[in-house]
Coordinates of C-alpha atoms in Angstrom, one line a residue:
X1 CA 102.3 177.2 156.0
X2 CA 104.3 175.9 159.2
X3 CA 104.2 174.0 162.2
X4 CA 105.1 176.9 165.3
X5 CA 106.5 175.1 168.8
X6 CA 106.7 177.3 171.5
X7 CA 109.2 175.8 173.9
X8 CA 109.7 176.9 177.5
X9 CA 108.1 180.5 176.2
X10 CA 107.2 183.3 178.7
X11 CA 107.2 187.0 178.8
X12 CA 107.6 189.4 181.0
X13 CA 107.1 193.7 180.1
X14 CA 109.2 194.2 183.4
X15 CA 109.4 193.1 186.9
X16 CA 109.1 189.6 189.1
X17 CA 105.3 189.4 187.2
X18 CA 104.9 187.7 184.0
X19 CA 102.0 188.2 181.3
X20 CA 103.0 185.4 179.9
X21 CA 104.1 182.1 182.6
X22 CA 106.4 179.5 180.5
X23 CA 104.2 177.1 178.0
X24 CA 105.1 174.7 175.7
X25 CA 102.5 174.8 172.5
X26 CA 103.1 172.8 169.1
X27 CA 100.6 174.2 167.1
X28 CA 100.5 171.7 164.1
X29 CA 100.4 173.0 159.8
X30 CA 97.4 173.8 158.5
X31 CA 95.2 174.0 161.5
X32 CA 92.9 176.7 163.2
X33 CA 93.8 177.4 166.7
X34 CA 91.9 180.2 168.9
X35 CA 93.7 181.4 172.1
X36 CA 90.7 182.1 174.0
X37 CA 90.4 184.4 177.7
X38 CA 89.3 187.5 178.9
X39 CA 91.6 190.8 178.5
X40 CA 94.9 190.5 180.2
X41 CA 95.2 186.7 180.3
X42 CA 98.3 187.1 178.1
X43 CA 96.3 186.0 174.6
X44 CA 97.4 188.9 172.4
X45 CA 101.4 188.5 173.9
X46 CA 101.7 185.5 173.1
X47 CA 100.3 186.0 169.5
X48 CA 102.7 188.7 169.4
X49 CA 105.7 186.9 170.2
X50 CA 104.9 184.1 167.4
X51 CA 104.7 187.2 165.3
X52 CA 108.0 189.0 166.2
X53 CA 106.6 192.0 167.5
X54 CA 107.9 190.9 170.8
X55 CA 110.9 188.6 171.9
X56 CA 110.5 186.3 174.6
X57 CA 111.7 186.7 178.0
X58 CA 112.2 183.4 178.1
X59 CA 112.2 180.1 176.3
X60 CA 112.5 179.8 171.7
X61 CA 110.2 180.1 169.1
X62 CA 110.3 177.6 166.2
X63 CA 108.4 177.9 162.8
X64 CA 109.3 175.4 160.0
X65 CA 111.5 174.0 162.1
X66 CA 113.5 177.4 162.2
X67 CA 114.5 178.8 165.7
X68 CA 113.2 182.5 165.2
X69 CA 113.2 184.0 168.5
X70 CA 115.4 186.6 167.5
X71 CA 114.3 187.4 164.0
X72 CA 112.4 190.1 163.0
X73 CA 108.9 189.7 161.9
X74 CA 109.4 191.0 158.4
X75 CA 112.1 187.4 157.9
X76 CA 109.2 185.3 159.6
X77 CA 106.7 185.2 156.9
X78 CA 104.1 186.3 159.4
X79 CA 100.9 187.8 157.9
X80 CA 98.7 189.6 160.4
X81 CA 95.2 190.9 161.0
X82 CA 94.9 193.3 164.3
X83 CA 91.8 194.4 165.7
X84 CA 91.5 198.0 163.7
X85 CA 91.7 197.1 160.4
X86 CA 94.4 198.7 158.7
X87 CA 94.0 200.1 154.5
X88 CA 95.5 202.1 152.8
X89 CA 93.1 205.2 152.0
X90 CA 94.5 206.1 148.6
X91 CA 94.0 203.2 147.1
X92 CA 91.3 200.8 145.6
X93 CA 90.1 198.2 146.8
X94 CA 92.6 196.2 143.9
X95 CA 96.1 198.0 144.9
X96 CA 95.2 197.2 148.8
X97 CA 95.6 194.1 148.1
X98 CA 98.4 193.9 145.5
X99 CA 100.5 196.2 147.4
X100 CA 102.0 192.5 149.1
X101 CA 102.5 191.3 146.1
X102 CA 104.2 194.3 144.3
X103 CA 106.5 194.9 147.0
X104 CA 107.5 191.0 146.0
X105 CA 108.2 191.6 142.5
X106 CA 105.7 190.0 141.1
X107 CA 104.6 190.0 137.3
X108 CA 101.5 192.5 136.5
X109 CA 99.6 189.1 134.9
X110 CA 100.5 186.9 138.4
X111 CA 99.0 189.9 140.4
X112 CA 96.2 190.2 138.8
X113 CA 94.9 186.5 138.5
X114 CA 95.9 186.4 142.5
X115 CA 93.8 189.3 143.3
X116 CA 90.8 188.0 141.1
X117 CA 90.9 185.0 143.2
X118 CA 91.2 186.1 146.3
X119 CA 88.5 188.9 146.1
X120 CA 86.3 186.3 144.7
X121 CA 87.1 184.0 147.8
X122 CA 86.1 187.0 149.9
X123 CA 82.9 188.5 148.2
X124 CA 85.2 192.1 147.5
X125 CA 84.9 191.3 143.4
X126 CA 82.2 193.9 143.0
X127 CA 84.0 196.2 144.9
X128 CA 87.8 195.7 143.4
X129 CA 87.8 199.2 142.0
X130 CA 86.2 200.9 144.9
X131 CA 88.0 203.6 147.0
X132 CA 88.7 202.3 150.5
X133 CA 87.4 205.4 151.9
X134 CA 84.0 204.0 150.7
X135 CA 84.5 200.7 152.8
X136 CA 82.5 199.5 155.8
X137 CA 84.2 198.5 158.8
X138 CA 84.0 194.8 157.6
X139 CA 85.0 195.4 154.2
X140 CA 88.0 196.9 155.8
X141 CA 88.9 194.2 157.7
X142 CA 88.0 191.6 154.6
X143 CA 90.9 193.8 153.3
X144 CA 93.3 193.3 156.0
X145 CA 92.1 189.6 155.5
X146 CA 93.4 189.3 151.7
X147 CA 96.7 191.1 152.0
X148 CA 97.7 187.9 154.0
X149 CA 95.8 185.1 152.0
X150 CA 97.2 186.7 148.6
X151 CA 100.8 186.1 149.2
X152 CA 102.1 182.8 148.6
X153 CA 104.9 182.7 151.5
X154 CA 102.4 183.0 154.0
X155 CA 104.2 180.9 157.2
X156 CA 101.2 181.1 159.3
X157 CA 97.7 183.7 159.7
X158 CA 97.2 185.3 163.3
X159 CA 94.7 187.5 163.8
X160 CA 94.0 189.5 167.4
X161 CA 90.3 190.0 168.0
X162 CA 90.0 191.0 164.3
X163 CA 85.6 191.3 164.9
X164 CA 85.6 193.8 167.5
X165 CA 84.9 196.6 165.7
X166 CA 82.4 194.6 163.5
X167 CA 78.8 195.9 163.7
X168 CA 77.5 192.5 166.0
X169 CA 74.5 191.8 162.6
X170 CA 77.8 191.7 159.9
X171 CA 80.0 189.5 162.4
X172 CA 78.7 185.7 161.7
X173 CA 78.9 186.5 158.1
X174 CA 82.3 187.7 158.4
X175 CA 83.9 185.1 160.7
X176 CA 82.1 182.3 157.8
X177 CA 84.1 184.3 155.0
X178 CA 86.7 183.9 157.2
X179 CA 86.5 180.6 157.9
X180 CA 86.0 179.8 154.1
X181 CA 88.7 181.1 152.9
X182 CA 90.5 179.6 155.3
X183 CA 89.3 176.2 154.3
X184 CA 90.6 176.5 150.8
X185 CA 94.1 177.6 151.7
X186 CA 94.8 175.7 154.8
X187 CA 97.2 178.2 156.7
X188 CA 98.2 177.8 160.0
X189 CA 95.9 180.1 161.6
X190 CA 96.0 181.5 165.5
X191 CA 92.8 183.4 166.2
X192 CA 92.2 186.0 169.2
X193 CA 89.2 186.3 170.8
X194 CA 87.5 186.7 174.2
X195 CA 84.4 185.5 172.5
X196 CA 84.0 181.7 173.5
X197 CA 80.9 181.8 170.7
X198 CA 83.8 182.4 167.8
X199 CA 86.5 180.5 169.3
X200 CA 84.1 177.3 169.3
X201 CA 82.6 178.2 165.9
X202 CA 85.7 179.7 164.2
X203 CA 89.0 176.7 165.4
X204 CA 89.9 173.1 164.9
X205 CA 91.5 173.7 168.4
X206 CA 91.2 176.1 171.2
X207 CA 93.9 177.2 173.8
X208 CA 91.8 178.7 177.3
X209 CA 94.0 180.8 178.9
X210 CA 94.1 182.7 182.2
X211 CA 96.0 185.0 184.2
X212 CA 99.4 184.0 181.7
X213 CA 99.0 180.3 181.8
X214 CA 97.8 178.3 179.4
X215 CA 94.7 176.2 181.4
X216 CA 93.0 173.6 178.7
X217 CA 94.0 172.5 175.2
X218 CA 91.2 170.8 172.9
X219 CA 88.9 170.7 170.4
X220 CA 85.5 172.5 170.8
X221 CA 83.7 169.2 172.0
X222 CA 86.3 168.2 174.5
X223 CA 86.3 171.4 175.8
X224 CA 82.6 171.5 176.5
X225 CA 82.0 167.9 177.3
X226 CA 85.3 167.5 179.9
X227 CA 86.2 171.2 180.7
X228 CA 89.7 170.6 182.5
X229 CA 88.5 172.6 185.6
X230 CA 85.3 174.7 187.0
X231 CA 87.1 178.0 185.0
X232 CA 87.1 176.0 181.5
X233 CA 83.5 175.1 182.7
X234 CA 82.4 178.3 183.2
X235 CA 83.9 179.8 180.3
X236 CA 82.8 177.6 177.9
X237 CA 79.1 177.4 177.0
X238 CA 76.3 179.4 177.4
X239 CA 75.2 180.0 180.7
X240 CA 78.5 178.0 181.5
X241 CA 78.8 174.4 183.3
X242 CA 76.7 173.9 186.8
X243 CA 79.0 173.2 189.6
X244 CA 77.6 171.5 192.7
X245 CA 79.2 170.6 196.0
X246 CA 78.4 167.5 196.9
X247 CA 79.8 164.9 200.0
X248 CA 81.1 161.7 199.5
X249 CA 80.1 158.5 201.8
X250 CA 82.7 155.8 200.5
X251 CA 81.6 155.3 197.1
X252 CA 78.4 157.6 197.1
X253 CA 78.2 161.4 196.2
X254 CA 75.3 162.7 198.1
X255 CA 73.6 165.8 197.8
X256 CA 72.1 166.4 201.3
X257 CA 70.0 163.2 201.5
X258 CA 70.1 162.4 197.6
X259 CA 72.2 159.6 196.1
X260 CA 73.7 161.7 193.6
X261 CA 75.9 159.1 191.5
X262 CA 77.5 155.8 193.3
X263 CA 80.0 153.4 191.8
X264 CA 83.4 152.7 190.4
X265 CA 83.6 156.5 189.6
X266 CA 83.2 157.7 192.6
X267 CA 85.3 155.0 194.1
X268 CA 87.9 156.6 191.5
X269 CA 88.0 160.5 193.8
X270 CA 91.3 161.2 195.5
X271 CA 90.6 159.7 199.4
X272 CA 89.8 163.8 200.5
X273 CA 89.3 166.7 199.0
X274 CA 86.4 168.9 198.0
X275 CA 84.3 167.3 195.4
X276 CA 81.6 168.4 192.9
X277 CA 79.9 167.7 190.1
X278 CA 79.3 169.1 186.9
X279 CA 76.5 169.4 184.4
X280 CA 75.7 171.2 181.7
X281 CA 72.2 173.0 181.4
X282 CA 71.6 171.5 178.3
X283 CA 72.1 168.3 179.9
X284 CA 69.0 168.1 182.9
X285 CA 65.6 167.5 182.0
X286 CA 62.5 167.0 183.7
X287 CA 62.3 163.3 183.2
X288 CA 64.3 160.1 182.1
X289 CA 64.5 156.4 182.2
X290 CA 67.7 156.6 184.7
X291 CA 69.7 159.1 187.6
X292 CA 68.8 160.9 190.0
X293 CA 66.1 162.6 190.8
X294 CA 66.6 166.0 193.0
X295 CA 63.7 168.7 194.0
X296 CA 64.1 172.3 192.9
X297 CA 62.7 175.3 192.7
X298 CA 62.0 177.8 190.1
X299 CA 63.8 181.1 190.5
X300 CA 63.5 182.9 187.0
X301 CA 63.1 182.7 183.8
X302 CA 65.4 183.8 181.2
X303 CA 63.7 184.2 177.0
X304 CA 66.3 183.3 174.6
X305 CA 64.0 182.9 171.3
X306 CA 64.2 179.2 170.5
X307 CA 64.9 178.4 174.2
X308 CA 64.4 179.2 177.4
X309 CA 66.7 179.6 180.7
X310 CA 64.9 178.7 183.7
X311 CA 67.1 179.6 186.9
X312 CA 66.4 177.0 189.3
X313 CA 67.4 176.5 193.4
X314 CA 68.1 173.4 194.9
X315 CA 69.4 172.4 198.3
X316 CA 72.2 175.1 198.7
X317 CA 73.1 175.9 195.1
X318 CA 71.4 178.0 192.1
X319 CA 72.0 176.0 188.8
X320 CA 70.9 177.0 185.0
X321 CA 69.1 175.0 182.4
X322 CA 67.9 175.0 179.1
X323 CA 65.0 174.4 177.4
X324 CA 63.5 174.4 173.6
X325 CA 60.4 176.7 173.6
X326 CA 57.8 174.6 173.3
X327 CA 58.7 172.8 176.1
X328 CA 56.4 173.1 179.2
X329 CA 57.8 172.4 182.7
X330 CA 55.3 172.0 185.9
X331 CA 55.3 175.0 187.9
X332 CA 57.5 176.1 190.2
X333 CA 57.8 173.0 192.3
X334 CA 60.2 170.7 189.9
X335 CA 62.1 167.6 190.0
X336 CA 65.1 167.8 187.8
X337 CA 66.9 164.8 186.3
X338 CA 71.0 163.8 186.5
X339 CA 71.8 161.4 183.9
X340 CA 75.2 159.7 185.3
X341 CA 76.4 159.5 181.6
X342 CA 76.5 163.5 181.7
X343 CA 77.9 164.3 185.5
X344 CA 81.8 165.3 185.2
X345 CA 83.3 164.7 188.5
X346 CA 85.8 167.7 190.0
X347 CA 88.0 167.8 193.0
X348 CA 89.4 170.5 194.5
X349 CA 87.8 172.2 191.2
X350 CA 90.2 169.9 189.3
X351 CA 88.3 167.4 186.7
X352 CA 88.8 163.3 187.6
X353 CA 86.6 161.7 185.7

């Protein structure tokens, strides 16, 4: 296990353009990160320089406190799960994942009581003596999964979007396996995903990223209750944050005609700019004790099981929000409710307060 800094990093495959824009990240010992963003947003680079299969265009890498910028994976101590799991064929279930630890020298006895523990950690006991050609796709990547955990000089765990090819029914039982095992052996662990479900499920912290930067650093709350801008917002969350535009009179934000939220947090705004507020669906509701109080109308309809989505219009936005089932709601006339406690306020789509 190691602390990794990233100082001044950045990458580029050729050209003026980087994937990667400069970034300073101290991922801390023992903790679960996710680097979360769609494809392209430089994700899988940057987990790929930490590994050594690339080399920075700019700026040092330091694990353990050991500048390895220039080293080559194999001296970093690196374990790695990529999306396809990789096995080996030929062999059982057992020699995949002693093959590490042969390759280290160790004693027959030491392998074997390793194995036996990490199989057992991973549910693959039954299957120790197994041909991997028998293997599901997710028994494969549990594979893939215990050649890191088994050794014993493990610096740090990355994985790159290791659930993709996971049949979507298998995939929550997988990332908790995951997620167990990582509990008992505290690695440093830097997960992949595009998925903002398993990144706020999976990590202790989560790095949003787009187009090459690095855009919000947090844990799974902060991100969803102050999302750094109206990207973060929308990312994060499903449906994502509600933006609305709204215009401010000295220290009131009105929406048309509606008071929307007065005070020493408005008073707070830059002196221009364009403001709006956030709110999370889950956050409205048809009545409360205090807020305001803004007519809408009722667009659609979405069924999500336990909940509904109703898509609703009011003045000259469409906003989301959610429901539990067996909650009624009075036609398609409505009056939703703003509790002040749950508006973020944004300015030039940058969050203030």
């Amino acid at each position: 296990m190691a602390e990794i800094n990233l100082m001044g990093v950045g990458h580029s495959y050729g050209g003026d353009a980087y994937a990667l824009e400069k970034a300073d990240l101290r991922l801390e010992d023992g903790k679960t990160y996710a680097l979360l963003g769609p494809s392209g947003c430089g994700k899988t680079t940057m987990l790929n320089i930490i590994s050594g299969l690339i080399y920075p265009s700019d700026g040092r890498v330091v694990l353990g406190g050991k500048d390895v910028t220039r080293v080559k994976t194999a001296a970093r101590n690196i374990a790695q799960v990529f999306q396809f799991p990789v096995v080996y064929q030929s062999k059982t279930v057992f020699e995949n994942l002693a093959f590490p630890l042969r390759c280290r020298n160790w004693e027959s006895a030491r392998i074997r009581a390793r194995v036996n523990e990490v199989a057992e950690l991973l549910g693959l006991t039954s299957r120790l003596h197994m041909s991997s050609r028998r293997l599901t796709a997710d028994e494969k990547q549990l594979i893939s999964l215990g050649r890191g955990l088994v050794r014993d000089d493990v610096a740090a765990l990355l994985m790159d979007e290791p659930l993709t090819v996971i049949d979507p029914q298998m995939k929550f039982e997988l990332r908790r396996k995951i997620k167990q095992a990582n509990d008992q052996t505290r690695h440093t662990v830097i997960y992949v995903t595009h998925d903002q479900n398993e990144a706020m499920t999976f990590a202790d912290e989560i790095v949003v990223m787009k187009a090459g930067r690095v855009i919000q650093r947090g844990t799974p709350q902060e991100l969803f209750e102050k999302p750094y801008d109206t990207y973060v917002g929308n990312f994060i969350g499903s449906p994502g944050m509600n933006f609305i535009g709204v215009e401010r009179h000295g220290d009131r934000l009105m929406l048309g005609e509606i008071e929307v939220l007065a005070g020493a947090r408005v008073s707070a705004l830059p002196a221009s700019g364009k403001f709006t507020i956030g709110i999370r669906p889950e956050h409205l509701a048809f009545e409360a004790s205090s807020g305001c109080s803004i007519p809408a109308w009722l667009v659609s309809v979405q069924d999500h099981g336990k909940i509904r989505v109703l898509e609703l219009a009011l003045a000259t936005s469409h906003i989301k929000m959610k429901i539990a089932r067996d909650v009624s709601f009075p036609g398609t006339d409505i009056r939703v409710f703003f509790s002040p406690d749950r508006i973020r306020l944004y300015a030039d789509g940058i969050f203030v307060n």
